[in-house]
Amino acid sequence: MSIPTDLKYTDSHEWVKSESDGTVTIGVTHHAQELLGDMVFVELPQVGRELAQKEECAVAESVKAAADIYAPISGEVTEINSELESEPEKINQDAYSAWLFKLKPTNASELDGLLDAAGYQTRLENEDH
Amino acid sequence: MLKMTPLNQAHRDMNAKMVDFGGWDMPLHYGSQLEEHHKVRQDAGMFDVSHMLPVDIKGDDVRGFLRQLLANNVDKLKLPGKALYTCMLNPQGGIIDDLIVYFLSESWFRIVVNAGTAEKDTAWIQKQRDSIAPNLEITPRRDLAMIAVQGPNARAKVWQVIPGSQAATENLKLFQSVVLDQYFIARTGYTGEDGFEIILPAEDATKFWQALHAAGVYPAGLGARDTLRLEAGMNLYGQDMDESTSPLESGLGWTVDLKSERDFIGKQSLQATPVTKQLVGLVLIDRGVLRGHQTVVSEHEGTEYQGEITSGGFSPTINQSVALARVASQVSLDDEVNVLVRDKKLRAKVVKYPFVRNGKALV
């Protein structure tokens, strides 16, 4: 599956989408869901929580394992995708539409430090070796 | 270099996700572990279990040898073909392995042991043979493959594939087996569903696997095997028990025969050692997933006890997390306990297991 070019990525397999209202939407990548297998449980952060960049803030559990999800950038949680609490399998079905939460960035320049699609592709290729 | 079963290429041809399982290159799943799980509960699935090892024990009075070697009593095996689940203990009463022993004739018994313990088991059995019954012949059968076909439709689909098998196996009860041409067919399994475990020559395995697939049996990997056996409340060696735990602390008291006069390896230790722990089933009340090694906290009359989850996971049939846990003997059914999951205390209820049998949730 190709990596969407309109998103930014982290080394820890989160994707980040900049919205027109200045917030960012965050999810996990197709590669991450493939590694984890069938999702069975998602724990999301509280709306209003202030997150520091790289802070553990959510958990995705599959039939196989639990994976921590980290805040790609600092910010305040403005919305969570509570649909995933009853239907975590949506992450397997389409990882790039099954978003986890939205942040209002504290420091939008942190976005510049994230990987672009090509950079994430390189990151995955290096992982294979 | 990973060890491979005779079906390795067949798994790859079916796009299996392969993993290193205790030194064996085995299929984890063929796309979706959950789907494979449901297929076995609702229809029929097949597992390559050729990493497990059949060991033939032949000679005069095999039964006499096994009476001493195994904790369950092989005298329960009266009809040829009958099988028995048992532990093999060390002198301290710890579990060397759990296995199934098949009685084929007074001069031929077959046992099937776990993959990870196969070498250790064989060495132990040979050592005991040397001192108890030096004339017996012990033959590990790496020339054989083993396929488990499980699910409500499993037997009917096997009948389509092996000519004459319906007549030969239709009347087999649970834990009975029969030899038909090159097939050894047993009505046993590790899923809590009906079905067969079939042992056959390695060179015939791929063709048989493909024929089962053509008959509508879905390939299922080790992932589904684990969630199925957990729902069925069946212990996994190395996780729910090992050489440091006794069968009496592992929910396997029913497999240990302490009533008869018979002496067996480990018996004295079992009788001399007080049992302070037990294996119980847990169903998670809060949202989350129970996993192995999480701490279980219970309270009785003001005293706090700590136990540990030995196997935990998400139950696809119940749609909740379940676990097996080793806890203090004071814990009783229906108690509410706490499980430490990351920074949280989640509530779980102590229940009787199996959690699922023959497609139906029991909790």
Coordinates of C-alpha atoms in Angstrom, one line a residue:
Chain A
M1 CA 0.0 0.0 0.0
S2 CA 1.3 3.4 -0.9
I3 CA 2.1 6.0 1.7
P4 CA -0.1 9.1 1.4
T5 CA 1.9 12.1 0.4
D6 CA -0.3 14.7 2.1
L7 CA 0.6 13.4 5.6
K8 CA 3.6 13.7 7.9
Y9 CA 5.0 10.7 9.8
T10 CA 6.9 9.7 13.0
D11 CA 9.5 7.0 13.5
S12 CA 7.0 5.4 15.8
H13 CA 4.5 4.9 13.0
E14 CA 2.0 7.6 13.7
W15 CA 0.6 9.7 10.8
V16 CA -0.2 13.4 11.2
K17 CA -2.5 15.5 9.0
S18 CA -2.6 19.3 9.2
E19 CA -6.2 20.5 9.0
S20 CA -7.3 23.9 7.6
D21 CA -8.5 25.1 11.1
G22 CA -5.0 24.8 12.5
T23 CA -5.6 21.5 14.3
V24 CA -3.8 18.2 13.5
T25 CA -5.3 14.8 13.2
I26 CA -3.3 11.7 14.3
G27 CA -3.5 8.1 13.5
V28 CA -1.3 5.0 13.1
T29 CA 0.1 4.0 9.8
H30 CA -0.9 1.1 7.6
H31 CA 2.5 -0.5 8.3
A32 CA 1.8 -0.3 12.1
Q33 CA -1.6 -2.0 11.8
E34 CA 0.0 -4.7 9.6
L35 CA 2.7 -5.4 12.3
L36 CA 0.1 -5.5 15.1
G37 CA -2.6 -7.6 13.3
D38 CA -6.3 -7.5 14.2
M39 CA -7.1 -4.7 16.6
V40 CA -9.3 -5.4 19.5
F41 CA -9.0 -2.4 21.9
V42 CA -8.0 1.2 21.7
E43 CA -7.5 3.5 24.6
L44 CA -7.6 7.2 23.7
P45 CA -6.5 10.3 25.7
Q46 CA -8.9 12.6 27.5
V47 CA -10.2 15.6 25.6
G48 CA -8.4 18.6 27.1
R49 CA -5.3 16.8 28.0
E50 CA -2.0 18.7 27.3
L51 CA 0.5 16.5 25.6
A52 CA 4.2 17.0 25.2
Q53 CA 5.8 15.8 22.1
K54 CA 6.7 12.1 22.2
E55 CA 4.5 11.6 25.3
E56 CA 2.7 8.2 25.6
C57 CA -0.9 9.1 25.2
A58 CA -2.9 6.2 23.7
V59 CA -2.7 2.4 23.4
A60 CA -3.7 0.2 20.6
E61 CA -4.1 -3.5 21.4
S62 CA -4.3 -6.2 18.9
V63 CA -4.8 -9.9 19.3
K64 CA -1.1 -10.1 19.4
A65 CA 0.2 -7.2 21.6
A66 CA -0.3 -3.8 23.1
A67 CA 1.4 -0.8 21.3
D68 CA 1.9 2.6 22.8
I69 CA 1.1 5.6 20.7
Y70 CA 3.1 8.8 21.2
A71 CA 2.1 12.4 20.6
P72 CA 3.9 13.4 17.4
I73 CA 3.9 17.0 18.5
S74 CA 2.9 19.0 21.6
G75 CA -0.6 20.2 22.0
E76 CA -4.0 20.0 23.6
V77 CA -6.4 17.1 22.7
T78 CA -9.5 18.6 21.1
E79 CA -11.3 15.6 19.9
I80 CA -11.1 11.8 20.0
N81 CA -12.5 9.2 17.6
S82 CA -14.6 7.3 20.1
E83 CA -16.0 5.2 17.3
L84 CA -12.8 3.2 17.6
E85 CA -13.7 2.1 21.1
S86 CA -16.4 -0.1 19.7
E87 CA -14.9 -0.7 16.3
P88 CA -11.1 -0.9 16.7
E89 CA -11.0 -3.1 13.5
K90 CA -11.5 0.1 11.5
I91 CA -7.8 0.7 11.9
N92 CA -7.1 -2.5 10.1
Q93 CA -9.7 -1.7 7.4
D94 CA -8.2 1.7 6.6
A95 CA -5.5 3.0 8.8
Y96 CA -5.4 6.5 7.1
S97 CA -9.1 7.2 7.7
A98 CA -9.4 5.7 11.2
W99 CA -8.0 8.6 13.0
L100 CA -7.4 8.4 16.8
F101 CA -7.4 12.0 18.1
K102 CA -6.9 15.7 17.2
L103 CA -4.5 18.1 18.7
K104 CA -4.3 21.9 18.8
P105 CA -0.6 22.4 18.4
T106 CA 1.4 24.3 21.1
N107 CA 4.2 24.8 18.7
A108 CA 3.3 24.3 15.1
S109 CA 7.0 24.4 14.0
E110 CA 7.4 20.9 15.5
L111 CA 5.6 19.7 12.4
D112 CA 8.6 20.6 10.3
G113 CA 10.7 18.0 12.2
L114 CA 8.4 15.1 11.2
L115 CA 9.1 12.8 8.2
D116 CA 7.4 13.3 4.9
A117 CA 6.1 10.3 2.9
A118 CA 9.5 9.7 1.2
G119 CA 11.3 9.9 4.5
Y120 CA 8.9 7.5 6.1
Q121 CA 9.3 5.1 3.2
T122 CA 13.1 5.2 3.7
R123 CA 12.5 4.6 7.4
L124 CA 10.5 1.4 6.6
E125 CA 13.0 0.2 4.1
N126 CA 15.8 0.5 6.8
E127 CA 13.6 -1.4 9.2
D128 CA 13.5 -4.4 6.8
H129 CA 17.3 -4.7 6.9
Chain B
M1 CA 18.6 -21.6 10.8
L2 CA 15.0 -22.1 11.6
K3 CA 13.5 -25.6 11.5
M4 CA 10.8 -26.1 8.9
T5 CA 7.8 -28.5 8.8
P6 CA 7.0 -30.4 5.6
L7 CA 4.3 -27.8 5.0
N8 CA 6.5 -24.7 5.0
Q9 CA 6.2 -24.0 1.3
A10 CA 2.5 -24.7 1.4
H11 CA 2.1 -22.0 4.1
R12 CA 4.1 -19.5 2.0
D13 CA 2.0 -20.3 -1.0
M14 CA -1.0 -19.3 1.0
N15 CA 0.6 -16.0 1.9
A16 CA 1.1 -16.9 5.6
K17 CA 2.8 -14.4 7.9
M18 CA 5.7 -16.6 9.1
V19 CA 7.3 -16.2 12.6
D20 CA 10.0 -17.8 14.6
F21 CA 8.2 -20.0 17.1
G22 CA 10.7 -21.5 19.4
G23 CA 13.1 -22.1 16.6
W24 CA 10.5 -23.2 14.1
D25 CA 9.4 -21.2 11.1
M26 CA 5.6 -21.3 11.5
P27 CA 2.5 -19.5 10.2
L28 CA 1.2 -16.9 12.6
H29 CA -1.8 -16.2 10.4
Y30 CA -2.8 -16.1 6.7
G31 CA -4.3 -12.6 6.7
S32 CA -6.6 -12.3 9.8
Q33 CA -6.2 -14.2 13.0
L34 CA -9.7 -13.2 14.1
E35 CA -11.3 -14.6 10.9
E36 CA -9.4 -17.9 11.3
H37 CA -10.6 -18.1 14.9
H38 CA -14.2 -17.7 13.9
K39 CA -13.9 -20.2 11.0
V40 CA -12.8 -22.8 13.5
R41 CA -15.6 -22.0 15.9
Q42 CA -18.2 -21.9 13.1
D43 CA -17.0 -24.2 10.3
A44 CA -13.6 -25.9 9.9
G45 CA -10.0 -24.8 10.1
M46 CA -6.7 -26.6 9.8
F47 CA -3.4 -26.2 11.7
D48 CA 0.0 -27.4 10.8
V49 CA 1.2 -29.0 14.1
S50 CA 4.1 -30.9 12.6
H51 CA 6.5 -29.2 14.9
M52 CA 5.1 -31.3 17.7
L53 CA 6.8 -34.7 18.0
P54 CA 5.2 -38.2 18.0
V55 CA 7.4 -40.7 19.8
D56 CA 6.7 -44.4 19.5
I57 CA 7.5 -46.6 22.4
K58 CA 7.6 -50.3 21.5
G59 CA 8.5 -53.6 23.1
D60 CA 7.3 -55.9 25.9
D61 CA 5.2 -54.3 28.6
V62 CA 5.2 -50.6 27.5
R63 CA 2.3 -50.1 29.8
G64 CA 4.4 -51.0 32.8
F65 CA 7.0 -48.4 31.9
L66 CA 4.4 -45.7 31.3
R67 CA 2.7 -46.4 34.6
Q68 CA 5.9 -45.1 36.2
L69 CA 6.7 -42.4 33.6
L70 CA 3.4 -40.6 33.5
A71 CA 1.3 -38.9 36.2
N72 CA -2.0 -40.0 34.7
N73 CA -2.8 -43.7 34.8
V74 CA -2.4 -45.6 31.5
D75 CA -4.5 -48.4 33.0
K76 CA -7.4 -46.2 32.0
L77 CA -6.5 -47.1 28.4
K78 CA -8.3 -50.3 27.7
L79 CA -9.5 -50.2 24.1
P80 CA -6.8 -50.0 21.4
G81 CA -6.8 -46.5 19.9
K82 CA -7.8 -44.9 23.2
A83 CA -5.9 -41.7 24.2
L84 CA -5.1 -40.0 27.5
Y85 CA -4.0 -36.5 28.4
T86 CA -1.2 -36.5 31.0
C87 CA 1.7 -34.7 32.5
M88 CA 5.2 -36.1 32.7
L89 CA 6.7 -35.0 36.0
N90 CA 10.2 -34.7 37.4
P91 CA 10.9 -36.2 40.8
Q92 CA 10.1 -32.8 42.4
G93 CA 6.6 -32.9 40.9
G94 CA 7.3 -30.2 38.4
I95 CA 5.9 -30.6 34.9
I96 CA 8.5 -31.7 32.3
D97 CA 5.8 -31.6 29.6
D98 CA 2.1 -32.3 29.0
L99 CA 1.3 -34.8 26.3
I100 CA -1.2 -37.2 24.8
V101 CA -0.5 -40.9 25.0
Y102 CA -2.2 -43.3 22.6
F103 CA -2.6 -47.0 23.3
L104 CA -2.2 -48.9 20.1
S105 CA -1.3 -52.3 21.4
E106 CA 0.4 -53.8 24.5
S107 CA 3.7 -53.6 22.6
W108 CA 3.1 -50.2 21.0
F109 CA 2.1 -46.9 22.6
R110 CA 2.6 -43.5 20.9
I111 CA 3.0 -40.2 22.7
V112 CA 2.9 -36.7 21.2
V113 CA 4.9 -34.1 22.9
N114 CA 5.3 -30.3 22.5
A115 CA 7.8 -28.9 20.0
G116 CA 9.8 -26.8 22.4
T117 CA 10.3 -29.6 24.8
A118 CA 10.8 -32.4 22.3
E119 CA 14.5 -32.9 22.7
K120 CA 14.4 -32.6 26.5
D121 CA 11.5 -35.0 26.7
T122 CA 13.1 -37.6 24.5
A123 CA 16.3 -37.5 26.5
W124 CA 14.3 -37.8 29.8
I125 CA 12.3 -40.8 28.5
Q126 CA 15.4 -42.5 27.2
K127 CA 17.1 -42.0 30.5
Q128 CA 14.1 -43.5 32.4
R129 CA 13.9 -46.3 29.9
D130 CA 17.5 -47.2 30.6
S131 CA 16.9 -47.7 34.3
I132 CA 13.3 -49.0 34.3
A133 CA 12.8 -50.9 31.0
P134 CA 16.1 -51.1 29.0
N135 CA 14.6 -53.4 26.4
L136 CA 12.0 -50.9 25.1
E137 CA 12.6 -49.2 21.8
I138 CA 12.0 -45.4 21.7
T139 CA 11.6 -43.8 18.3
P140 CA 11.1 -40.0 17.7
R141 CA 9.1 -39.8 14.5
R142 CA 10.4 -36.7 12.6
D143 CA 9.4 -38.6 9.5
L144 CA 5.8 -37.8 10.2
A145 CA 3.7 -34.7 9.8
M146 CA 0.7 -33.7 11.9
I147 CA -2.4 -31.7 10.9
A148 CA -5.2 -30.7 13.2
V149 CA -8.6 -30.2 11.5
Q150 CA -11.0 -28.5 13.9
G151 CA -14.5 -27.1 13.9
P152 CA -18.1 -28.3 13.7
N153 CA -17.7 -29.3 10.1
A154 CA -14.2 -30.6 10.4
R155 CA -14.9 -34.3 10.5
A156 CA -17.3 -34.2 7.5
K157 CA -14.7 -32.4 5.4
V158 CA -12.0 -34.9 6.4
W159 CA -14.4 -37.6 5.3
Q160 CA -14.6 -36.0 1.8
V161 CA -10.8 -36.1 1.5
I162 CA -9.7 -39.5 2.9
P163 CA -11.4 -42.4 1.1
G164 CA -13.0 -44.7 3.6
S165 CA -12.5 -42.5 6.5
Q166 CA -16.1 -41.9 7.3
A167 CA -16.7 -45.6 7.9
A168 CA -13.5 -45.9 9.9
T169 CA -14.0 -42.9 12.2
E170 CA -17.7 -42.1 12.4
N171 CA -18.0 -44.0 15.6
L172 CA -14.8 -42.8 17.2
K173 CA -15.6 -41.1 20.6
L174 CA -13.5 -38.2 21.9
F175 CA -10.0 -39.3 22.7
Q176 CA -10.1 -42.3 20.4
S177 CA -8.0 -43.0 17.4
V178 CA -7.7 -45.3 14.5
V179 CA -5.0 -46.2 11.9
L180 CA -6.3 -46.1 8.3
D181 CA -3.8 -46.7 5.5
Q182 CA -1.0 -44.1 6.0
Y183 CA -3.2 -42.0 8.3
F184 CA -3.4 -42.0 12.1
I185 CA -6.6 -40.3 12.9
A186 CA -7.5 -39.2 16.4
R187 CA -10.6 -37.4 17.7
T188 CA -8.6 -34.9 19.7
G189 CA -7.7 -31.3 19.5
Y190 CA -6.6 -28.0 21.1
T191 CA -9.5 -25.7 20.3
G192 CA -12.5 -26.9 22.2
E193 CA -14.2 -27.9 19.0
D194 CA -14.9 -31.3 17.5
G195 CA -12.4 -32.5 14.9
F196 CA -9.4 -34.7 14.3
E197 CA -5.7 -34.6 14.7
I198 CA -4.1 -36.5 11.8
I199 CA -0.6 -37.9 11.7
L200 CA 0.7 -38.9 8.3
P201 CA 4.0 -39.5 6.4
A202 CA 5.8 -36.1 5.8
E203 CA 5.9 -36.7 2.1
D204 CA 2.1 -36.9 1.9
A205 CA 1.5 -33.8 4.0
T206 CA 1.4 -31.1 1.3
K207 CA -1.0 -33.0 -0.9
F208 CA -3.3 -33.7 2.0
W209 CA -3.2 -30.1 3.2
Q210 CA -4.1 -28.9 -0.3
A211 CA -6.9 -31.4 -0.6
L212 CA -8.4 -30.2 2.7
H213 CA -8.2 -26.7 1.5
A214 CA -10.0 -27.7 -1.7
A215 CA -12.7 -29.3 0.5
G216 CA -13.3 -25.9 2.2
V217 CA -11.1 -26.2 5.3
Y218 CA -9.5 -22.8 6.1
P219 CA -5.8 -22.6 7.0
A220 CA -5.4 -21.2 10.5
G221 CA -2.1 -20.1 12.2
L222 CA -0.6 -20.2 15.6
G223 CA -2.3 -16.9 16.5
A224 CA -5.8 -18.4 16.2
R225 CA -4.5 -21.6 17.8
D226 CA -3.6 -19.6 20.9
T227 CA -6.9 -17.7 21.2
L228 CA -8.9 -20.9 20.6
R229 CA -7.0 -22.9 23.2
L230 CA -7.3 -20.1 25.7
E231 CA -11.0 -19.9 25.2
A232 CA -11.1 -23.6 25.6
G233 CA -9.3 -23.3 28.9
M234 CA -6.4 -25.5 27.8
N235 CA -3.0 -25.0 29.3
L236 CA 0.0 -24.0 27.2
Y237 CA 3.3 -25.5 28.3
G238 CA 5.9 -22.9 29.1
Q239 CA 3.3 -20.3 29.9
D240 CA 0.7 -21.9 32.2
M241 CA 3.0 -24.5 33.6
D242 CA 6.6 -25.6 33.5
E243 CA 9.2 -27.5 35.6
S244 CA 8.8 -25.2 38.5
T245 CA 5.0 -25.7 38.8
S246 CA 3.1 -28.8 39.8
P247 CA 0.0 -30.1 38.0
L248 CA -2.0 -29.4 41.2
E249 CA -1.2 -25.7 40.9
S250 CA -1.9 -25.7 37.2
G251 CA -5.5 -26.8 37.0
L252 CA -4.5 -30.3 36.1
G253 CA -5.3 -32.1 39.3
W254 CA -7.8 -34.1 37.3
T255 CA -5.1 -35.6 35.2
V256 CA -3.0 -36.9 38.2
D257 CA -3.9 -40.2 39.7
L258 CA -3.0 -40.2 43.4
K259 CA -5.6 -42.7 44.4
S260 CA -4.2 -45.9 43.0
E261 CA -1.3 -47.8 44.6
R262 CA 0.8 -47.2 41.6
D263 CA 4.0 -45.2 42.1
F264 CA 5.1 -42.7 39.4
I265 CA 7.8 -40.2 39.1
G266 CA 6.9 -37.1 41.1
K267 CA 4.2 -38.8 43.1
Q268 CA 5.9 -38.5 46.5
S269 CA 6.7 -34.8 46.1
L270 CA 3.1 -34.1 45.1
Q271 CA 1.8 -35.9 48.2
A272 CA 4.3 -34.2 50.5
T273 CA 4.0 -30.6 49.2
P274 CA 1.1 -28.4 50.4
V275 CA -0.8 -26.8 47.5
T276 CA -1.0 -23.0 48.1
K277 CA -1.9 -21.8 44.6
Q278 CA -4.4 -22.6 41.9
L279 CA -5.1 -21.8 38.3
V280 CA -8.3 -19.9 37.8
G281 CA -10.1 -18.3 34.9
L282 CA -10.6 -14.5 34.7
V283 CA -13.0 -12.5 32.7
L284 CA -12.2 -8.8 32.5
I285 CA -15.0 -6.5 33.7
D286 CA -13.4 -3.2 32.6
R287 CA -12.3 -2.4 29.1
G288 CA -8.8 -3.5 28.1
V289 CA -6.8 -6.7 27.4
L290 CA -5.3 -9.0 29.9
R291 CA -1.9 -10.3 29.0
G292 CA 0.6 -12.8 30.5
H293 CA 2.7 -11.8 33.5
Q294 CA 0.3 -9.1 34.6
T295 CA -0.1 -9.0 38.4
V296 CA -3.4 -10.1 39.9
V297 CA -4.3 -8.6 43.3
S298 CA -6.9 -10.3 45.6
E299 CA -7.9 -9.7 49.2
H300 CA -9.2 -12.1 51.8
E301 CA -9.9 -11.2 55.4
G302 CA -7.7 -8.2 55.3
T303 CA -4.7 -9.9 53.7
E304 CA -3.6 -9.0 50.2
Y305 CA -2.4 -11.8 47.9
Q306 CA -0.6 -11.4 44.6
G307 CA -0.9 -13.7 41.7
E308 CA 0.0 -13.6 38.1
I309 CA -1.7 -14.1 34.7
T310 CA -0.2 -17.0 32.9
S311 CA -2.1 -16.6 29.6
G312 CA -4.3 -13.7 28.7
G313 CA -5.8 -12.2 25.6
F314 CA -8.9 -11.1 23.8
S315 CA -11.6 -13.7 23.4
P316 CA -13.1 -13.3 19.9
T317 CA -16.0 -15.5 20.8
I318 CA -17.0 -13.7 24.0
N319 CA -15.7 -10.3 22.7
Q320 CA -14.1 -9.6 26.1
S321 CA -10.7 -10.3 27.5
V322 CA -10.1 -13.5 29.4
A323 CA -7.1 -15.1 31.1
L324 CA -5.8 -18.0 33.1
A325 CA -4.1 -16.8 36.3
R326 CA -2.2 -18.5 39.1
V327 CA -3.5 -17.1 42.3
A328 CA -3.6 -18.0 46.0
S329 CA -5.8 -20.9 47.0
Q330 CA -8.0 -18.5 49.0
V331 CA -9.5 -17.1 45.8
S332 CA -12.9 -18.5 45.0
L333 CA -15.2 -18.5 42.0
D334 CA -17.1 -15.2 41.5
D335 CA -14.6 -13.2 43.5
E336 CA -13.7 -9.8 42.0
V337 CA -9.9 -9.3 41.7
N338 CA -7.8 -6.4 40.4
V339 CA -5.3 -6.8 37.5
L340 CA -2.5 -4.3 37.2
V341 CA -2.5 -3.1 33.6
R342 CA 0.0 -0.3 32.9
D343 CA -0.9 2.4 35.4
K344 CA -4.4 1.1 36.0
K345 CA -6.2 -1.4 38.2
L346 CA -8.7 -3.2 36.1
R347 CA -11.5 -5.3 37.6
A348 CA -11.8 -9.0 36.7
K349 CA -14.1 -11.8 37.8
V350 CA -13.0 -15.2 38.8
V351 CA -14.8 -17.8 36.7
K352 CA -14.9 -21.5 36.0
Y353 CA -13.2 -22.3 32.7
P354 CA -13.4 -23.4 29.8
F355 CA -14.7 -20.1 28.6
V356 CA -16.0 -21.5 25.3
R357 CA -16.8 -25.1 24.3
N358 CA -18.3 -26.3 21.0
G359 CA -18.9 -22.8 19.6
K360 CA -20.7 -21.5 22.7
A361 CA -19.7 -19.1 25.4
L362 CA -19.9 -20.6 28.9
V363 CA -19.2 -17.4 30.9

